[in-house]
CSV table of C-alpha atoms and ligand atoms in Angstrom, one decimal:
chain,number,residue,atom,x,y,z
Y,1,MET,CA,33.8,-7.0,-11.7
Y,2,ARG,CA,35.6,-3.6,-11.8
Y,3,ILE,CA,35.9,-2.0,-8.4
Y,4,ILE,CA,36.5,1.7,-8.0
Y,5,PHE,CA,37.6,2.7,-4.5
Y,6,THR,CA,36.9,6.3,-3.6
Y,7,ASP,CA,37.5,8.2,-0.3
Y,8,THR,CA,34.2,9.8,0.1
Y,9,TYR,CA,30.5,9.8,-0.8
Y,10,LYS,CA,31.2,12.9,-2.9
Y,11,LYS,CA,33.9,11.2,-4.9
Y,12,MET,CA,31.8,8.0,-5.3
Y,13,SER,CA,29.0,10.2,-6.7
Y,14,GLU,CA,31.3,12.0,-9.1
Y,15,GLU,CA,32.7,8.7,-10.4
Y,16,ALA,CA,29.2,7.3,-10.9
Y,17,ALA,CA,28.1,10.5,-12.7
Y,18,LYS,CA,31.1,10.2,-15.1
Y,19,ILE,CA,30.1,6.6,-16.0
Y,20,ILE,CA,26.4,7.5,-16.6
Y,21,ALA,CA,27.3,10.6,-18.5
Y,22,GLY,CA,29.7,8.6,-20.6
Y,23,GLN,CA,27.0,6.1,-21.4
Y,24,LEU,CA,24.7,8.9,-22.6
Y,25,TRP,CA,27.4,10.6,-24.6
Y,26,ILE,CA,28.3,7.3,-26.4
Y,27,LYS,CA,24.7,6.4,-26.9
Y,28,PRO,CA,22.3,9.3,-26.5
Y,29,ASN,CA,19.2,7.1,-26.8
Y,30,SER,CA,20.4,4.9,-23.9
Y,31,VAL,CA,17.9,3.0,-21.8
Y,32,LEU,CA,18.8,3.6,-18.2
Y,33,GLY,CA,17.7,1.6,-15.2
Y,34,LEU,CA,17.6,4.0,-12.2
Y,35,ALA,CA,17.5,3.6,-8.5
Y,36,THR,CA,16.2,5.5,-5.5
Y,37,GLY,CA,17.4,5.8,-1.9
Y,38,SER,CA,20.0,8.0,-0.2
Y,39,THR,CA,22.9,6.6,-2.2
Y,40,PRO,CA,22.3,8.0,-5.7
Y,41,VAL,CA,21.1,11.5,-4.5
Y,42,GLU,CA,24.4,13.3,-5.1
Y,43,LEU,CA,25.0,11.3,-8.3
Y,44,TYR,CA,21.7,12.8,-9.6
Y,45,GLN,CA,22.9,16.2,-8.5
Y,46,ASN,CA,26.0,15.7,-10.6
Y,47,LEU,CA,24.0,14.7,-13.6
Y,48,VAL,CA,21.8,17.8,-13.3
Y,49,TRP,CA,25.0,19.9,-13.0
Y,50,LEU,CA,26.4,18.3,-16.2
Y,51,TYR,CA,23.1,18.9,-18.0
Y,52,LYS,CA,23.2,22.6,-17.0
Y,53,THR,CA,26.9,23.3,-17.6
Y,54,VAL,CA,28.0,21.1,-20.5
Y,55,GLY,CA,24.7,20.1,-22.0
Y,56,LEU,CA,24.5,16.4,-21.0
Y,57,ASP,CA,21.6,15.5,-23.1
Y,58,PHE,CA,18.7,13.3,-21.8
Y,59,SER,CA,16.3,14.1,-24.7
Y,60,GLN,CA,16.6,10.7,-26.3
Y,61,ALA,CA,17.1,8.7,-23.2
Y,62,THR,CA,14.6,6.3,-21.6
Y,63,SER,CA,14.5,5.4,-17.9
Y,64,PHE,CA,13.0,2.4,-16.0
Y,65,ASN,CA,13.0,2.6,-12.3
Y,66,LEU,CA,13.9,-0.4,-10.3
Y,67,ASP,CA,10.9,-0.4,-8.0
Y,68,GLU,CA,8.0,1.4,-6.5
Y,69,TYR,CA,6.1,1.0,-3.2
Y,70,VAL,CA,2.7,-0.8,-3.4
Y,71,GLY,CA,-0.2,1.4,-2.3
Y,72,LEU,CA,1.4,4.8,-2.9
Y,73,ALA,CA,0.0,7.1,-5.6
Y,74,GLU,CA,2.4,8.6,-8.1
Y,75,ASP,CA,2.2,12.0,-6.4
Y,76,ASP,CA,2.6,10.7,-2.9
Y,77,PRO,CA,5.6,12.5,-1.4
Y,78,GLN,CA,7.1,9.2,-0.5
Y,79,SER,CA,6.6,7.5,-3.8
Y,80,TYR,CA,9.7,6.6,-5.9
Y,81,HIS,CA,8.0,8.3,-8.8
Y,82,ARG,CA,8.0,11.6,-6.9
Y,83,PHE,CA,11.6,11.0,-5.7
Y,84,MET,CA,12.9,10.6,-9.2
Y,85,HIS,CA,11.1,13.7,-10.5
Y,86,GLU,CA,12.4,15.8,-7.6
Y,87,ASN,CA,15.9,14.5,-7.7
Y,88,LEU,CA,16.5,14.2,-11.5
Y,89,PHE,CA,13.7,14.2,-14.0
Y,90,ASP,CA,12.3,17.6,-13.3
Y,91,HIS,CA,15.8,19.2,-13.7
Y,92,VAL,CA,17.0,17.6,-17.0
Y,93,ASN,CA,15.5,17.3,-20.5
Y,94,ILE,CA,14.3,13.7,-20.3
Y,95,ARG,CA,10.9,13.3,-21.9
Y,96,LYS,CA,8.2,12.6,-19.4
Y,97,ASP,CA,6.8,9.9,-21.6
Y,98,HIS,CA,10.2,8.2,-21.6
Y,99,VAL,CA,10.2,7.5,-17.9
Y,100,PHE,CA,8.7,4.3,-16.6
Y,101,PHE,CA,7.9,2.8,-13.1
Y,102,PRO,CA,6.3,-0.3,-12.0
Y,103,ASN,CA,2.7,0.6,-11.0
Y,104,GLY,CA,2.4,0.2,-7.3
Y,105,LEU,CA,-1.3,0.7,-7.4
Y,106,THR,CA,-2.1,-2.3,-9.6
Y,107,ALA,CA,-4.7,-4.8,-8.6
Y,108,ASP,CA,-2.9,-7.5,-10.6
Y,109,SER,CA,0.8,-7.6,-9.7
Y,110,VAL,CA,1.5,-10.6,-12.1
Y,111,ALA,CA,0.0,-8.7,-15.1
Y,112,GLU,CA,1.8,-5.6,-14.0
Y,113,GLY,CA,5.1,-7.4,-13.8
Y,114,GLU,CA,4.6,-8.8,-17.3
Y,115,ARG,CA,3.7,-5.4,-18.6
Y,116,TYR,CA,6.8,-3.8,-17.1
Y,117,GLU,CA,9.1,-6.5,-18.6
Y,118,ALA,CA,7.4,-6.2,-22.0
Y,119,THR,CA,7.9,-2.4,-21.9
Y,120,ILE,CA,11.6,-2.8,-21.1
Y,121,THR,CA,12.0,-5.3,-23.9
Y,122,ALA,CA,10.1,-3.1,-26.4
Y,123,ALA,CA,12.5,-0.2,-25.5
Y,124,GLY,CA,15.5,-2.5,-26.5
Y,125,GLY,CA,16.5,-3.7,-23.0
Y,126,ILE,CA,18.4,-1.8,-20.3
Y,127,ASP,CA,21.8,-0.5,-21.4
Y,128,MET,CA,23.0,0.6,-18.0
Y,129,GLN,CA,21.4,-0.3,-14.6
Y,130,LEU,CA,22.2,1.7,-11.5
Y,131,LEU,CA,21.9,-0.1,-8.2
Y,132,GLY,CA,22.3,0.7,-4.5
Y,133,ILE,CA,22.7,-2.2,-2.1
Y,134,GLY,CA,20.7,-2.9,1.1
Y,135,ARG,CA,22.3,-3.7,4.4
Y,136,ASN,CA,21.1,-7.3,3.8
Y,137,ALA,CA,22.6,-7.1,0.3
Y,138,HIS,CA,19.3,-6.7,-1.4
Y,139,ILE,CA,19.2,-5.1,-4.9
Y,140,GLY,CA,16.1,-3.4,-6.0
Y,141,PHE,CA,13.7,-4.8,-3.4
Y,142,ASN,CA,14.9,-8.4,-4.0
Y,143,GLU,CA,15.3,-9.5,-0.4
Y,144,PRO,CA,17.4,-12.5,0.7
Y,145,ALA,CA,15.4,-15.6,-0.4
Y,146,ASN,CA,15.6,-19.2,-1.4
Y,147,ALA,CA,15.8,-18.5,-5.1
Y,148,PHE,CA,16.8,-15.6,-7.4
Y,149,THR,CA,13.7,-13.9,-8.7
Y,150,ARG,CA,13.5,-13.6,-12.4
Y,151,MET,CA,10.9,-11.0,-13.3
Y,152,THR,CA,9.3,-7.8,-12.1
Y,153,HIS,CA,7.1,-8.9,-9.2
Y,154,LYS,CA,5.5,-8.0,-5.9
Y,155,VAL,CA,7.7,-8.4,-2.8
Y,156,ALA,CA,7.0,-8.3,0.9
Y,157,LEU,CA,9.6,-6.1,2.5
Y,158,LYS,CA,11.8,-7.5,5.3
Y,159,GLU,CA,11.5,-5.8,8.7
Y,160,SER,CA,15.1,-4.7,8.4
Y,161,THR,CA,14.3,-2.9,5.1
Y,162,ILE,CA,11.2,-1.3,6.6
Y,163,ALA,CA,13.3,-0.1,9.5
Y,164,ALA,CA,16.0,1.2,7.2
Y,165,ASN,CA,13.5,3.1,5.1
Y,166,ALA,CA,11.5,4.5,8.0
Y,167,ARG,CA,13.8,7.5,8.0
Y,168,PHE,CA,12.0,8.8,5.0
Y,169,PHE,CA,8.5,8.5,6.6
Y,170,ALA,CA,6.8,10.1,9.6
Y,171,SER,CA,6.9,6.7,11.4
Y,172,GLN,CA,7.9,3.1,10.8
Y,173,ASP,CA,4.2,2.2,10.6
Y,174,ASP,CA,3.8,4.5,7.6
Y,175,VAL,CA,6.4,2.5,5.5
Y,176,PRO,CA,4.6,0.3,2.9
Y,177,ARG,CA,5.0,-3.4,3.6
Y,178,GLU,CA,5.1,-4.3,-0.1
Y,179,ALA,CA,6.7,-3.1,-3.3
Y,180,MET,CA,6.8,-3.9,-7.0
Y,181,SER,CA,10.4,-4.5,-8.0
Y,182,MET,CA,12.4,-5.6,-11.0
Y,183,GLY,CA,13.6,-9.2,-10.4
Y,184,ILE,CA,17.1,-10.3,-10.2
Y,185,GLY,CA,16.7,-11.6,-13.8
Y,186,THR,CA,15.5,-8.2,-15.0
Y,187,ILE,CA,18.6,-6.5,-13.4
Y,188,PHE,CA,20.9,-9.2,-14.7
Y,189,ARG,CA,19.8,-8.7,-18.3
Y,190,ALA,CA,21.1,-5.1,-18.3
Y,191,ARG,CA,24.1,-4.7,-20.5
Y,192,HIS,CA,26.1,-2.8,-17.9
Y,193,ILE,CA,25.5,-2.5,-14.1
Y,194,VAL,CA,26.8,0.2,-11.8
Y,195,LEU,CA,26.6,-0.7,-8.2
Y,196,LEU,CA,27.1,2.1,-5.6
Y,197,ALA,CA,27.8,1.6,-1.9
Y,198,SER,CA,28.4,4.3,0.7
Y,199,GLY,CA,28.9,4.1,4.5
Y,200,ALA,CA,30.0,1.6,7.1
Y,201,GLU,CA,26.6,0.0,7.4
Y,202,LYS,CA,27.1,-1.4,3.8
Y,203,ALA,CA,30.6,-2.8,4.3
Y,204,GLU,CA,29.5,-6.4,5.2
Y,205,ALA,CA,26.9,-6.5,2.4
Y,206,VAL,CA,29.6,-5.3,-0.1
Y,207,ARG,CA,32.1,-7.9,1.1
Y,208,ASP,CA,29.6,-10.7,1.0
Y,209,ALA,CA,28.3,-9.7,-2.4
Y,210,VAL,CA,31.8,-9.4,-3.9
Y,211,MET,CA,33.7,-12.2,-2.1
Y,212,GLY,CA,31.2,-14.5,-0.7
Y,213,ALA,CA,29.2,-17.4,-2.1
Y,214,ILE,CA,26.8,-16.8,-4.9
Y,215,THR,CA,23.5,-17.4,-3.2
Y,216,PRO,CA,20.0,-15.9,-3.2
Y,217,THR,CA,20.4,-15.3,0.5
Y,218,VAL,CA,22.9,-12.6,-0.6
Y,219,PRO,CA,21.0,-11.2,-3.6
Y,220,ALA,CA,23.8,-8.9,-4.8
Y,221,SER,CA,26.2,-11.9,-5.0
Y,222,ILE,CA,24.6,-12.8,-8.4
Y,223,LEU,CA,26.5,-9.8,-9.8
Y,224,GLN,CA,29.7,-11.8,-9.6
Y,225,LEU,CA,28.5,-13.6,-12.7
Y,226,HIS,CA,27.6,-10.6,-14.7
Y,227,PRO,CA,30.1,-9.7,-17.5
Y,228,SER,CA,30.0,-5.9,-16.9
Y,229,VAL,CA,29.6,-4.7,-13.4
Y,230,THR,CA,31.3,-1.6,-12.0
Y,231,LEU,CA,31.2,-1.3,-8.2
Y,232,ILE,CA,32.0,2.1,-6.7
Y,233,VAL,CA,32.5,2.3,-3.0
Y,234,ASP,CA,33.5,5.0,-0.6
Y,235,GLN,CA,36.1,4.4,2.0
Y,236,GLU,CA,33.7,3.1,4.6
Y,237,ALA,CA,31.7,0.7,2.4
Y,238,GLY,CA,34.9,-0.7,0.9
Y,239,THR,CA,36.7,-1.3,4.2
Y,240,LEU,CA,36.2,-5.0,4.3
Y,241,LEU,CA,37.3,-5.4,0.7
Y,242,LYS,CA,40.5,-3.6,1.5
Y,243,ALA,CA,41.1,-5.7,4.6
Y,244,GLU,CA,40.7,-8.9,2.5
Y,245,LYS,CA,43.0,-7.4,-0.2
Y,246,SER,CA,45.8,-6.6,2.2
Y,247,ASP,CA,45.5,-9.9,4.0
Y,248,SER,CA,45.9,-11.9,0.9
L,301,PGA,P1,20.0,3.5,0.4
L,301,PGA,O1,19.2,2.2,-0.1
L,301,PGA,O2,20.6,4.1,-0.8
L,301,PGA,O3,18.9,4.4,0.9
L,301,PGA,O4,21.0,3.1,1.4
L,301,PGA,C1,19.9,1.3,-0.9
L,301,PGA,C2,19.0,0.1,-1.0
L,301,PGA,O5,18.3,-0.3,-0.1
L,301,PGA,O6,19.1,-0.6,-2.1
């Protein structure tokens, strides 16, 4: 795993944008796996800026989002579909028929998981997967569990995740209790993975993911086994990695 230490959220976002832009320049028809949440917002602003100023080209790119809430329509203000359009897709030249999400309104989550996996495979697999990390080290909505999930599937969100995501909703009661998420296996099959972490509340999750045991109770720990992971941390999220580094 390559770790890039940065001082600030701004710098973390700039470094991440360089890597994603580099991927698109090297391979314009890249298949990207993209993430929602607070962490990638400024990264997406940087990508929009690169599109507008130096012509970063998304016209041949394809995107698969990590997850979507169950029960929210595409145009719901809190849907991840809407988030991605507002933060990135509406501002760059990606084709709207090249962006994919798990369908959170499906009546058959197993069939929907299979459909999503098949769509990813048909697109050639994910070249570069962007990830945030939860305070409990979840990736996508793969919460701490007894086993690593393999495929896109329906998940019940942990109370801690519901509480963390309540800031985007009018009240905690409004946060959906379930989501459709890529599995750990789906994420792991990406050729390159870029993991972002910002803020002190992520420091323990980052330390456990990078230096702890590889266990499904720390879902991000599986990334220790992946051949091409770049972790970008800001100062606060990287604090415990640095403490371990200087102690050793
Ligand atoms: P955040 O979420 O970027 O909003 O902190 C990350 C995650 O839960 O994966």
